[in-house]
Amino acid sequence: MEQASPEHQGPEGFSQLYAEGQDSQEASRSVDQARALGSDPCQRQEPRSACRTYGGGQEHYQAHEDGHGPYQPHEPGYGLYQPGYSPYDDPIPDPEARMLAVQNAKAYLLTSSTTSGLNLYDHLANTLTKILDEQPTNVVDIIENISKDVKWAQFRKKMDTLRDEPAMPPTFESAERSKSLFLKSDEEGDEELDEKGETPLPNVMETAFYFEQAGIGLSKDEYYHIFLALKKLISAQPIQACRFWGKILGLEMNYIIAEVQFQEGVEEEETEEEEEEVPDEGEKGLGEVEDEDEEKEKEDEPPKSTYKPPPVIPKEDNGTGANKYIYFVCNEPGKAWVKLPPVTPAQIVCARKIKKFFTGRLDAPVVSFPPFPGNEANYLRAQIARISAGTHVCPIGFYQFGEEEDEDEEGGGGRDTCEENPDFQPLSVAEMVESLSTWVHYVPSILKQGRCVWINPSQKSEEEEEGEEEEEKDEEPDELQQEIGPPLLTPLSEDEGIQNVPAWTAQPSTNLIPQYAVAILQSNRWPGAYAFASGMKFNNIYFGWGHKYSPENHTPALPEPVQKEYPDGPEITEAADPTVEEELAFKATKEKARAKKRKTRKNE
Amino acid sequence: MEAEGLPGALELAAGGGGAGLSPEKRAALGASLALLKRDYRFEAVWFWGCVHGVRGTYYIAQGLGADRAAPRSRLYSLDCVEWSLLTPVAKEVGEQAERLKGRFQGDPSFQYEYAEVSAEDAERLLEDGVEPVIKEEDRLIATIDQIDRAVGIVPRGAFVKTPLGSVHENRNFEGLSLTEAKKLSSYFHFTEPSNLKNKTLLEKANWDPSTDFLDSLEHDIPPGSWTVQPEKGGAVVVLRSLLWPGLTFYHVPMTKQYGYIYFGTGEKNLDLPFML
């Protein structure tokens, strides 16, 4: 590294002391030293000669005053050939006078600075000791910084306690949390294993290994922490099946998401809280008709509003459709897991229209237009539902429909349960990569309505529709699937692409070792969604910001058109009431006219 | 980021982004980047990142000379083994390439029609006798250049400018402290500064011209386009750009380790103002 040695110029060279690696304080310190060493040209004589033993340092004064020496300061040999100042010349031949001069010089060097209490002698000794101990390369280029460090080190001892405190706690806290994950809890044992001997805890490291073959995933450390955090979740909640869903990035913090299925019979107690949380925003939200109720109670009745908000589409029951799984999130492995509320169709519909980053705090409001009915926890849940519905895929044949299902019961395309196929024969990796029809969706897609199973909102009851009606009124499904209501287990080849980009990209994890390659799918609609399949194993995962891909810019919904005013007509046009004088005048003229008429009649 | 420290750096930077390199690619890079350094006589080789196309991925490396601020040579590879040099493109071509939308295809010889970008330009070029197409290679280098200029960042103090104008790594850089590392003003864009002179006198007074010769991140538009996250309680500070999603910068406070890497589709996030 090139660094020109800074010069201890005389005071006239102050501004030039801004050489690299120095800040202004250093510069002023070196100026102080320069001054201390004697700014007077005549005083320079003694120290210079006495300090000759320190090498060519002092010669710089002379050279720069001359300005045009044959040697540049950075060249070797500089200073050795200055006339009269080589180390071998001795301007003070007399030994006694020389001793005195040396003592004077040393005494001068030992004088303490009035501002900092250091003296140059000790400082130079410390600096040289440090240099000789560490022996860095090209030391002359960084001598000033070493000198600064030595000085700094002297001060640091006193301010140690003050400075270190604030920086440490976050690291320590996080380390504490991580450590708590590694502690074995007391209720260890077989309670995690159910009858089949399986544990609900997923083998996160195995999944991590397969995804890593494709270059997807987090660091191993983080995976292991997540693994342990999942274990903690399972021991805390009655969980039947659990899966690491993925990680969503946020502005301040990230979310780690686990997808779980509760054990049978665990009731949801949160339905009450749900409806209270949802705020009443906008006319098309979940607004209850508060206006009408209030106005009935008043005595004077202003005109009743005839507005009826569109009927609220009920959310799907827990355990079915978009609410099939429960999701737990935490910001970091080690922090507490928070359960996300079930998702409502209105939230999904609104989530499709907005595009916001997650902040990382679940209670943050989502400020958007159209106003999102919920806070960040609801938005997160809605995005998770959309991503799951759009990108959770499995190799064909892994799941199959149960035979005893009734076609008519839930309406066309409404089969939203499937079970594992015991006779699953995995296809080879080459086949999986070559054609997208070897993969199928195993999570039902979400219709435009916001539910997986269509419901007619004009019906007051919550019964399911019959098969025929559903076919008539089947709304356009959401953009992910084909036109006809997308049935479960649709192959991916039916997924529409965006412009000229197919919806999925399939690749083997490695071209060099095809025997052990893993088939990897990347979603182009939801960047960050990946799936792998290798033999009997497959899995899905999501790492990303939580947004759908759109090559066009996001255009927010336009505000509603301005409402029409009541038409202006004469019956509501205001007119000034006549004043008393005008009325009297009017009466007077009327009287006059009548009197005139009587007169004329009399005269006839 | 530095090729030599790549494996460790990937562990730090990959957390959260999700995208990373498979073991096969990592191993290949270790070997091929060293060979690149030898063949092209670079002083330093940085692995810049990957651009995911629809059908394939481009792996990008940068070679630097002694002056780190000089224009860099960029190379791309489809498999991390064979590298090809990318030739810088003319400014007009670069501007047109910036207006292209959509994913990269993953095929370097793919050609985009100008008509998609601007019909008038296409006609004008047809008259000149030049084919109105943009090759994917050109688009690639224009995008890389754009990303570097917009969001390539380094910590303050990591580079020094010599009086002769060349820029070198600062051997005395000990790392930012944790409090400094959380502030956006401690990071600089590693590109030609554009608004250095607009600072107030007060700010200029505290400057060290050897290290403060670049634009800091504080005044980026729109504000909030960077997320700063201390991970593991402050063991690593990770900055992610929201304008070019996929660019991750990491720094371990109080050490010399830092670097940035891009794993993404090569598309700017134009919806950023709506999303914040």
PDB file of C-alpha atoms in Angstrom, chain A residues 428-517:
ATOM      1  CA  SER A 428     -36.277 -40.768 -11.591  1.00  0.00           C
ATOM      2  CA  VAL A 429     -34.756 -37.350 -11.193  1.00  0.00           C
ATOM      3  CA  ALA A 430     -34.360 -36.935 -14.921  1.00  0.00           C
ATOM      4  CA  GLU A 431     -38.039 -37.530 -15.441  1.00  0.00           C
ATOM      5  CA  MET A 432     -38.978 -35.135 -12.698  1.00  0.00           C
ATOM      6  CA  VAL A 433     -36.879 -32.392 -14.184  1.00  0.00           C
ATOM      7  CA  GLU A 434     -37.817 -32.901 -17.754  1.00  0.00           C
ATOM      8  CA  SER A 435     -41.503 -32.388 -17.574  1.00  0.00           C
ATOM      9  CA  LEU A 436     -43.590 -30.400 -15.226  1.00  0.00           C
ATOM     10  CA  SER A 437     -46.465 -32.803 -15.376  1.00  0.00           C
ATOM     11  CA  THR A 438     -44.693 -35.033 -12.914  1.00  0.00           C
ATOM     12  CA  TRP A 439     -45.408 -32.564 -10.175  1.00  0.00           C
ATOM     13  CA  VAL A 440     -48.823 -31.741  -8.756  1.00  0.00           C
ATOM     14  CA  HIS A 441     -50.243 -29.236  -6.332  1.00  0.00           C
ATOM     15  CA  TYR A 442     -51.398 -30.857  -3.160  1.00  0.00           C
ATOM     16  CA  VAL A 443     -52.759 -27.763  -1.501  1.00  0.00           C
ATOM     17  CA  PRO A 444     -56.076 -26.479  -2.804  1.00  0.00           C
ATOM     18  CA  SER A 445     -55.853 -23.223  -4.651  1.00  0.00           C
ATOM     19  CA  ILE A 446     -57.646 -20.165  -3.455  1.00  0.00           C
ATOM     20  CA  LEU A 447     -60.495 -18.880  -5.560  1.00  0.00           C
ATOM     21  CA  LYS A 448     -61.023 -15.273  -6.354  1.00  0.00           C
ATOM     22  CA  GLN A 449     -63.456 -15.146  -3.514  1.00  0.00           C
ATOM     23  CA  GLY A 450     -60.680 -15.790  -1.061  1.00  0.00           C
ATOM     24  CA  ARG A 451     -61.717 -19.281  -0.111  1.00  0.00           C
ATOM     25  CA  CYS A 452     -60.791 -22.670  -1.397  1.00  0.00           C
ATOM     26  CA  VAL A 453     -64.356 -23.882  -1.501  1.00  0.00           C
ATOM     27  CA  TRP A 454     -66.764 -21.537  -3.104  1.00  0.00           C
ATOM     28  CA  ILE A 455     -69.640 -20.236  -1.104  1.00  0.00           C
ATOM     29  CA  ASN A 456     -72.594 -18.205  -2.207  1.00  0.00           C
ATOM     30  CA  PRO A 457     -72.561 -15.173   0.007  1.00  0.00           C
ATOM     31  CA  SER A 458     -76.203 -14.291  -0.541  1.00  0.00           C
ATOM     32  CA  GLN A 459     -77.239 -17.350   1.348  1.00  0.00           C
ATOM     33  CA  LYS A 460     -77.745 -16.572   4.988  1.00  0.00           C
ATOM     34  CA  SER A 461     -76.830 -20.011   6.156  1.00  0.00           C
ATOM     35  CA  GLU A 462     -73.381 -21.397   5.852  1.00  0.00           C
ATOM     36  CA  GLU A 463     -74.305 -24.556   4.082  1.00  0.00           C
ATOM     37  CA  GLU A 464     -72.246 -25.714   1.199  1.00  0.00           C
ATOM     38  CA  GLU A 465     -73.636 -25.373  -2.270  1.00  0.00           C
ATOM     39  CA  GLU A 466     -74.922 -28.260  -4.237  1.00  0.00           C
ATOM     40  CA  GLY A 467     -72.905 -29.436  -7.133  1.00  0.00           C
ATOM     41  CA  GLU A 468     -75.015 -28.010  -9.976  1.00  0.00           C
ATOM     42  CA  GLU A 469     -75.316 -24.529  -8.599  1.00  0.00           C
ATOM     43  CA  GLU A 470     -71.676 -24.310  -8.096  1.00  0.00           C
ATOM     44  CA  GLU A 471     -70.959 -25.050 -11.698  1.00  0.00           C
ATOM     45  CA  GLU A 472     -73.283 -22.309 -12.799  1.00  0.00           C
ATOM     46  CA  LYS A 473     -71.982 -19.683 -10.513  1.00  0.00           C
ATOM     47  CA  ASP A 474     -68.451 -20.776 -10.325  1.00  0.00           C
ATOM     48  CA  GLU A 475     -66.434 -17.616 -10.298  1.00  0.00           C
ATOM     49  CA  GLU A 476     -63.238 -17.189 -12.146  1.00  0.00           C
ATOM     50  CA  PRO A 477     -60.571 -18.917 -10.148  1.00  0.00           C
ATOM     51  CA  ASP A 478     -57.539 -16.985  -9.149  1.00  0.00           C
ATOM     52  CA  GLU A 479     -54.826 -16.390 -11.661  1.00  0.00           C
ATOM     53  CA  LEU A 480     -52.668 -19.308 -10.668  1.00  0.00           C
ATOM     54  CA  GLN A 481     -54.742 -22.078 -12.059  1.00  0.00           C
ATOM     55  CA  GLN A 482     -56.558 -22.928 -15.210  1.00  0.00           C
ATOM     56  CA  GLU A 483     -59.933 -21.500 -16.051  1.00  0.00           C
ATOM     57  CA  ILE A 484     -62.075 -24.279 -14.770  1.00  0.00           C
ATOM     58  CA  GLY A 485     -62.159 -24.550 -11.024  1.00  0.00           C
ATOM     59  CA  PRO A 486     -58.789 -26.032 -10.296  1.00  0.00           C
ATOM     60  CA  PRO A 487     -59.130 -29.450  -8.761  1.00  0.00           C
ATOM     61  CA  LEU A 488     -56.673 -30.706  -6.249  1.00  0.00           C
ATOM     62  CA  LEU A 489     -53.659 -32.585  -7.557  1.00  0.00           C
ATOM     63  CA  THR A 490     -53.429 -30.532 -10.713  1.00  0.00           C
ATOM     64  CA  PRO A 491     -50.149 -31.045 -12.493  1.00  0.00           C
ATOM     65  CA  LEU A 492     -47.850 -28.071 -12.791  1.00  0.00           C
ATOM     66  CA  SER A 493     -47.832 -28.149 -16.533  1.00  0.00           C
ATOM     67  CA  GLU A 494     -51.214 -26.509 -16.324  1.00  0.00           C
ATOM     68  CA  ASP A 495     -49.868 -23.512 -14.478  1.00  0.00           C
ATOM     69  CA  GLU A 496     -49.886 -20.393 -16.519  1.00  0.00           C
ATOM     70  CA  GLY A 497     -46.690 -18.537 -17.011  1.00  0.00           C
ATOM     71  CA  ILE A 498     -46.207 -14.810 -16.784  1.00  0.00           C
ATOM     72  CA  GLN A 499     -45.611 -13.330 -20.235  1.00  0.00           C
ATOM     73  CA  ASN A 500     -43.054 -15.619 -21.772  1.00  0.00           C
ATOM     74  CA  VAL A 501     -41.716 -16.986 -18.540  1.00  0.00           C
ATOM     75  CA  PRO A 502     -43.014 -20.372 -17.437  1.00  0.00           C
ATOM     76  CA  ALA A 503     -44.415 -20.640 -13.974  1.00  0.00           C
ATOM     77  CA  TRP A 504     -41.743 -23.045 -12.787  1.00  0.00           C
ATOM     78  CA  THR A 505     -38.133 -23.785 -13.524  1.00  0.00           C
ATOM     79  CA  ALA A 506     -36.983 -27.338 -13.017  1.00  0.00           C
ATOM     80  CA  GLN A 507     -33.346 -28.250 -12.708  1.00  0.00           C
ATOM     81  CA  PRO A 508     -31.325 -31.071 -11.355  1.00  0.00           C
ATOM     82  CA  SER A 509     -29.125 -30.031  -8.507  1.00  0.00           C
ATOM     83  CA  THR A 510     -26.008 -31.102 -10.279  1.00  0.00           C
ATOM     84  CA  ASN A 511     -25.105 -31.992 -13.813  1.00  0.00           C
ATOM     85  CA  LEU A 512     -21.833 -33.556 -12.909  1.00  0.00           C
ATOM     86  CA  ILE A 513     -23.123 -36.376 -10.730  1.00  0.00           C
ATOM     87  CA  PRO A 514     -26.495 -37.346 -12.083  1.00  0.00           C
ATOM     88  CA  GLN A 515     -26.744 -40.486  -9.992  1.00  0.00           C
ATOM     89  CA  TYR A 516     -27.217 -38.541  -6.817  1.00  0.00           C
ATOM     90  CA  ALA A 517     -28.819 -35.443  -8.195  1.00  0.00           C
TER      91      ALA A 517
END
